[in-house]
Amino acid sequence: VLSTGYDDPTSDSVAASIVSILEHVNPEISIIAEVLDARHAILFNGAKSASLVYTFRMSNNLMVQEAQDPGVNILTQAITSNQQVEGTLASTRIETAIQPPPPYRDVAKDLFEHDVNLVGVIRGDKVHLRFENISLAEDDRLVYICPTRHDWETLRSFLG
């Protein structure tokens, strides 16, 4: 669901209404909604499956990051566009846990041997960028850079 316009002060409320209608029509739907003002996130609190993308917050953060660390912008463009590099940013949900659960530090090393660069783990609403003191768990989402998007069974086969 895209905003109605960057100059429209009602854009986020319109998007929230559309998300609500779509979820009512199809409760199984997965929705990505553009939110212009992060303060309006409360409008989406009733949404069960909406992923919110804060357009202006992302662009502002990227500009500050680029000022501090030149090159971040072009890398971000490349890994999100699939056009400039042999790889893309992808994610895969861990469907079944491994027993005993391996530490993510080991998981990252094993995946790297197969050209899968693990950059983060999402557990619930928390993002982990450091892999010490955290182990693989069911329903975690692995975020990685790789030439090919993989399902969980493929990624699992890469683990030592």
PDB file of C-alpha atoms in Angstrom:
ATOM      1  CA  VAL A   1       0.000   0.000   0.000  1.00  0.00           C
ATOM      2  CA  LEU A   2       1.674   3.195  -1.170  1.00  0.00           C
ATOM      3  CA  SER A   3       1.072   6.662   0.190  1.00  0.00           C
ATOM      4  CA  THR A   4      -1.460   8.830  -1.598  1.00  0.00           C
ATOM      5  CA  GLY A   5       1.158  11.557  -1.942  1.00  0.00           C
ATOM      6  CA  TYR A   6       4.067  13.013  -0.061  1.00  0.00           C
ATOM      7  CA  ASP A   7       2.259  16.315   0.314  1.00  0.00           C
ATOM      8  CA  ASP A   8      -1.004  14.742   1.548  1.00  0.00           C
ATOM      9  CA  PRO A   9      -1.349  15.045   5.362  1.00  0.00           C
ATOM     10  CA  THR A  10      -4.045  12.329   5.346  1.00  0.00           C
ATOM     11  CA  SER A  11      -1.921   9.812   3.449  1.00  0.00           C
ATOM     12  CA  ASP A  12      -1.063   7.624   6.468  1.00  0.00           C
ATOM     13  CA  SER A  13      -4.674   7.440   7.658  1.00  0.00           C
ATOM     14  CA  VAL A  14      -5.812   6.478   4.146  1.00  0.00           C
ATOM     15  CA  ALA A  15      -3.121   3.769   4.005  1.00  0.00           C
ATOM     16  CA  ALA A  16      -4.165   2.461   7.442  1.00  0.00           C
ATOM     17  CA  SER A  17      -7.786   2.280   6.287  1.00  0.00           C
ATOM     18  CA  ILE A  18      -6.793   0.360   3.163  1.00  0.00           C
ATOM     19  CA  VAL A  19      -4.720  -2.065   5.253  1.00  0.00           C
ATOM     20  CA  SER A  20      -7.699  -2.643   7.551  1.00  0.00           C
ATOM     21  CA  ILE A  21     -10.027  -3.318   4.612  1.00  0.00           C
ATOM     22  CA  LEU A  22      -7.559  -5.684   2.939  1.00  0.00           C
ATOM     23  CA  GLU A  23      -7.080  -7.665   6.155  1.00  0.00           C
ATOM     24  CA  HIS A  24     -10.856  -7.873   6.605  1.00  0.00           C
ATOM     25  CA  VAL A  25     -11.321  -9.161   3.054  1.00  0.00           C
ATOM     26  CA  ASN A  26      -8.431 -11.634   3.315  1.00  0.00           C
ATOM     27  CA  PRO A  27      -7.111 -12.319   6.846  1.00  0.00           C
ATOM     28  CA  GLU A  28      -4.238 -14.412   5.408  1.00  0.00           C
ATOM     29  CA  ILE A  29      -2.847 -11.563   3.289  1.00  0.00           C
ATOM     30  CA  SER A  30       0.634 -10.172   3.882  1.00  0.00           C
ATOM     31  CA  ILE A  31       0.708  -6.393   3.499  1.00  0.00           C
ATOM     32  CA  ILE A  32       3.535  -3.892   3.156  1.00  0.00           C
ATOM     33  CA  ALA A  33       2.454  -0.320   3.830  1.00  0.00           C
ATOM     34  CA  GLU A  34       4.333   2.930   3.263  1.00  0.00           C
ATOM     35  CA  VAL A  35       4.131   5.264   6.265  1.00  0.00           C
ATOM     36  CA  LEU A  36       5.290   8.833   5.789  1.00  0.00           C
ATOM     37  CA  ASP A  37       5.303   9.930   9.424  1.00  0.00           C
ATOM     38  CA  ALA A  38       6.527   7.431  12.036  1.00  0.00           C
ATOM     39  CA  ARG A  39       4.314   9.172  14.609  1.00  0.00           C
ATOM     40  CA  HIS A  40       1.349   7.750  12.683  1.00  0.00           C
ATOM     41  CA  ALA A  41       2.334   4.126  13.328  1.00  0.00           C
ATOM     42  CA  ILE A  42      -0.419   4.001  15.950  1.00  0.00           C
ATOM     43  CA  LEU A  43      -2.946   4.119  13.091  1.00  0.00           C
ATOM     44  CA  PHE A  44      -1.762   0.629  12.107  1.00  0.00           C
ATOM     45  CA  ASN A  45      -1.941  -0.922  15.604  1.00  0.00           C
ATOM     46  CA  GLY A  46      -4.974  -3.006  14.642  1.00  0.00           C
ATOM     47  CA  ALA A  47      -3.189  -4.513  11.666  1.00  0.00           C
ATOM     48  CA  LYS A  48      -2.177  -8.116  12.228  1.00  0.00           C
ATOM     49  CA  SER A  49       0.052  -8.776   9.241  1.00  0.00           C
ATOM     50  CA  ALA A  50       1.185  -5.373   7.984  1.00  0.00           C
ATOM     51  CA  SER A  51       4.859  -4.598   7.628  1.00  0.00           C
ATOM     52  CA  LEU A  52       5.409  -0.854   7.832  1.00  0.00           C
ATOM     53  CA  VAL A  53       8.051   0.932   5.751  1.00  0.00           C
ATOM     54  CA  TYR A  54       8.907   4.422   7.009  1.00  0.00           C
ATOM     55  CA  THR A  55       9.984   6.114   3.776  1.00  0.00           C
ATOM     56  CA  PHE A  56      11.171   9.457   5.115  1.00  0.00           C
ATOM     57  CA  ARG A  57      12.838   7.995   8.195  1.00  0.00           C
ATOM     58  CA  MET A  58      14.788   5.590   5.986  1.00  0.00           C
ATOM     59  CA  SER A  59      15.891   8.292   3.552  1.00  0.00           C
ATOM     60  CA  ASN A  60      16.861  10.677   6.361  1.00  0.00           C
ATOM     61  CA  ASN A  61      18.853   7.981   8.155  1.00  0.00           C
ATOM     62  CA  LEU A  62      20.578   7.008   4.919  1.00  0.00           C
ATOM     63  CA  MET A  63      21.602  10.608   4.237  1.00  0.00           C
ATOM     64  CA  VAL A  64      23.131  10.963   7.707  1.00  0.00           C
ATOM     65  CA  GLN A  65      24.848   7.578   7.358  1.00  0.00           C
ATOM     66  CA  GLU A  66      26.265   8.513   3.953  1.00  0.00           C
ATOM     67  CA  ALA A  67      27.631  11.782   5.372  1.00  0.00           C
ATOM     68  CA  GLN A  68      29.440   9.843   8.112  1.00  0.00           C
ATOM     69  CA  ASP A  69      30.400   6.776   6.083  1.00  0.00           C
ATOM     70  CA  PRO A  70      30.707   7.490   2.335  1.00  0.00           C
ATOM     71  CA  GLY A  71      29.726   4.507   0.211  1.00  0.00           C
ATOM     72  CA  VAL A  72      26.864   3.303   2.401  1.00  0.00           C
ATOM     73  CA  ASN A  73      24.331   4.815   0.012  1.00  0.00           C
ATOM     74  CA  ILE A  74      25.599   3.046  -3.113  1.00  0.00           C
ATOM     75  CA  LEU A  75      25.850  -0.280  -1.254  1.00  0.00           C
ATOM     76  CA  THR A  76      22.304   0.094   0.056  1.00  0.00           C
ATOM     77  CA  GLN A  77      21.047   0.866  -3.442  1.00  0.00           C
ATOM     78  CA  ALA A  78      22.880  -2.129  -4.854  1.00  0.00           C
ATOM     79  CA  ILE A  79      21.655  -4.727  -2.353  1.00  0.00           C
ATOM     80  CA  THR A  80      18.068  -3.542  -2.584  1.00  0.00           C
ATOM     81  CA  SER A  81      17.887  -3.146  -6.366  1.00  0.00           C
ATOM     82  CA  ASN A  82      19.270  -6.467  -7.707  1.00  0.00           C
ATOM     83  CA  GLN A  83      20.800  -4.509 -10.591  1.00  0.00           C
ATOM     84  CA  GLN A  84      24.365  -3.554  -9.700  1.00  0.00           C
ATOM     85  CA  VAL A  85      25.791  -6.537  -7.832  1.00  0.00           C
ATOM     86  CA  GLU A  86      25.644 -10.305  -7.898  1.00  0.00           C
ATOM     87  CA  GLY A  87      23.482 -10.542  -4.828  1.00  0.00           C
ATOM     88  CA  THR A  88      20.507  -9.127  -3.061  1.00  0.00           C
ATOM     89  CA  LEU A  89      19.156  -8.650   0.406  1.00  0.00           C
ATOM     90  CA  ALA A  90      16.891 -11.576   1.250  1.00  0.00           C
ATOM     91  CA  SER A  91      15.264 -13.156   4.279  1.00  0.00           C
ATOM     92  CA  THR A  92      14.203 -16.654   5.237  1.00  0.00           C
ATOM     93  CA  ARG A  93      12.156 -17.801   8.235  1.00  0.00           C
ATOM     94  CA  ILE A  94      13.500 -20.724  10.227  1.00  0.00           C
ATOM     95  CA  GLU A  95      10.680 -23.241   9.929  1.00  0.00           C
ATOM     96  CA  THR A  96      12.086 -25.963  12.167  1.00  0.00           C
ATOM     97  CA  ALA A  97      14.688 -25.640  14.880  1.00  0.00           C
ATOM     98  CA  ILE A  98      17.900 -27.642  15.017  1.00  0.00           C
ATOM     99  CA  GLN A  99      18.695 -29.496  18.233  1.00  0.00           C
ATOM    100  CA  PRO A 100      20.860 -28.555  19.937  1.00  0.00           C
ATOM    101  CA  PRO A 101      20.515 -25.021  18.573  1.00  0.00           C
ATOM    102  CA  PRO A 102      23.814 -23.799  17.105  1.00  0.00           C
ATOM    103  CA  PRO A 103      25.124 -20.350  18.045  1.00  0.00           C
ATOM    104  CA  TYR A 104      24.516 -17.773  15.329  1.00  0.00           C
ATOM    105  CA  ARG A 105      28.234 -17.055  15.202  1.00  0.00           C
ATOM    106  CA  ASP A 106      28.742 -20.610  13.879  1.00  0.00           C
ATOM    107  CA  VAL A 107      25.688 -20.346  11.614  1.00  0.00           C
ATOM    108  CA  ALA A 108      27.105 -17.151  10.045  1.00  0.00           C
ATOM    109  CA  LYS A 109      30.470 -18.839   9.400  1.00  0.00           C
ATOM    110  CA  ASP A 110      28.851 -21.913   7.825  1.00  0.00           C
ATOM    111  CA  LEU A 111      26.575 -19.840   5.604  1.00  0.00           C
ATOM    112  CA  PHE A 112      29.470 -17.637   4.498  1.00  0.00           C
ATOM    113  CA  GLU A 113      31.215 -20.724   3.118  1.00  0.00           C
ATOM    114  CA  HIS A 114      28.256 -20.989   0.690  1.00  0.00           C
ATOM    115  CA  ASP A 115      28.244 -17.293  -0.366  1.00  0.00           C
ATOM    116  CA  VAL A 116      25.461 -16.425   2.078  1.00  0.00           C
ATOM    117  CA  ASN A 117      26.436 -13.361   4.118  1.00  0.00           C
ATOM    118  CA  LEU A 118      24.251 -13.322   7.246  1.00  0.00           C
ATOM    119  CA  VAL A 119      23.778  -9.677   8.239  1.00  0.00           C
ATOM    120  CA  GLY A 120      21.060  -9.949  10.856  1.00  0.00           C
ATOM    121  CA  VAL A 121      18.516 -12.034  12.699  1.00  0.00           C
ATOM    122  CA  ILE A 122      14.994 -10.896  13.507  1.00  0.00           C
ATOM    123  CA  ARG A 123      13.445 -12.554  16.555  1.00  0.00           C
ATOM    124  CA  GLY A 124       9.977 -11.265  17.255  1.00  0.00           C
ATOM    125  CA  ASP A 125      10.273  -7.489  16.990  1.00  0.00           C
ATOM    126  CA  LYS A 126      13.972  -7.363  17.874  1.00  0.00           C
ATOM    127  CA  VAL A 127      16.779  -7.107  15.326  1.00  0.00           C
ATOM    128  CA  HIS A 128      20.114  -8.725  16.186  1.00  0.00           C
ATOM    129  CA  LEU A 129      23.184  -7.587  14.258  1.00  0.00           C
ATOM    130  CA  ARG A 130      25.712  -9.161  16.620  1.00  0.00           C
ATOM    131  CA  PHE A 131      25.677 -12.911  16.925  1.00  0.00           C
ATOM    132  CA  GLU A 132      27.251 -13.514  20.309  1.00  0.00           C
ATOM    133  CA  ASN A 133      25.000 -14.979  23.011  1.00  0.00           C
ATOM    134  CA  ILE A 134      22.200 -15.835  20.586  1.00  0.00           C
ATOM    135  CA  SER A 135      21.428 -19.221  19.066  1.00  0.00           C
ATOM    136  CA  LEU A 136      19.243 -20.378  16.209  1.00  0.00           C
ATOM    137  CA  ALA A 137      15.532 -20.718  17.094  1.00  0.00           C
ATOM    138  CA  GLU A 138      12.353 -21.614  15.256  1.00  0.00           C
ATOM    139  CA  ASP A 139      10.537 -18.620  13.718  1.00  0.00           C
ATOM    140  CA  ASP A 140      13.676 -16.461  13.662  1.00  0.00           C
ATOM    141  CA  ARG A 141      14.088 -14.665  10.351  1.00  0.00           C
ATOM    142  CA  LEU A 142      17.564 -14.699   8.820  1.00  0.00           C
ATOM    143  CA  VAL A 143      18.437 -11.606   6.772  1.00  0.00           C
ATOM    144  CA  TYR A 144      21.328 -12.132   4.380  1.00  0.00           C
ATOM    145  CA  ILE A 145      23.019 -10.977   1.193  1.00  0.00           C
ATOM    146  CA  CYS A 146      23.284 -13.704  -1.411  1.00  0.00           C
ATOM    147  CA  PRO A 147      23.171 -14.213  -5.186  1.00  0.00           C
ATOM    148  CA  THR A 148      20.120 -16.478  -4.724  1.00  0.00           C
ATOM    149  CA  ARG A 149      17.194 -16.412  -2.304  1.00  0.00           C
ATOM    150  CA  HIS A 150      17.084 -19.713  -0.392  1.00  0.00           C
ATOM    151  CA  ASP A 151      14.369 -21.560   1.502  1.00  0.00           C
ATOM    152  CA  TRP A 152      15.031 -22.817   5.034  1.00  0.00           C
ATOM    153  CA  GLU A 153      15.800 -26.393   3.992  1.00  0.00           C
ATOM    154  CA  THR A 154      18.532 -25.191   1.632  1.00  0.00           C
ATOM    155  CA  LEU A 155      20.079 -22.904   4.244  1.00  0.00           C
ATOM    156  CA  ARG A 156      19.855 -25.704   6.813  1.00  0.00           C
ATOM    157  CA  SER A 157      21.812 -28.002   4.487  1.00  0.00           C
ATOM    158  CA  PHE A 158      24.675 -25.459   4.520  1.00  0.00           C
ATOM    159  CA  LEU A 159      25.085 -25.710   8.289  1.00  0.00           C
ATOM    160  CA  GLY A 160      27.916 -27.842   9.695  1.00  0.00           C
TER     161      GLY A 160
END
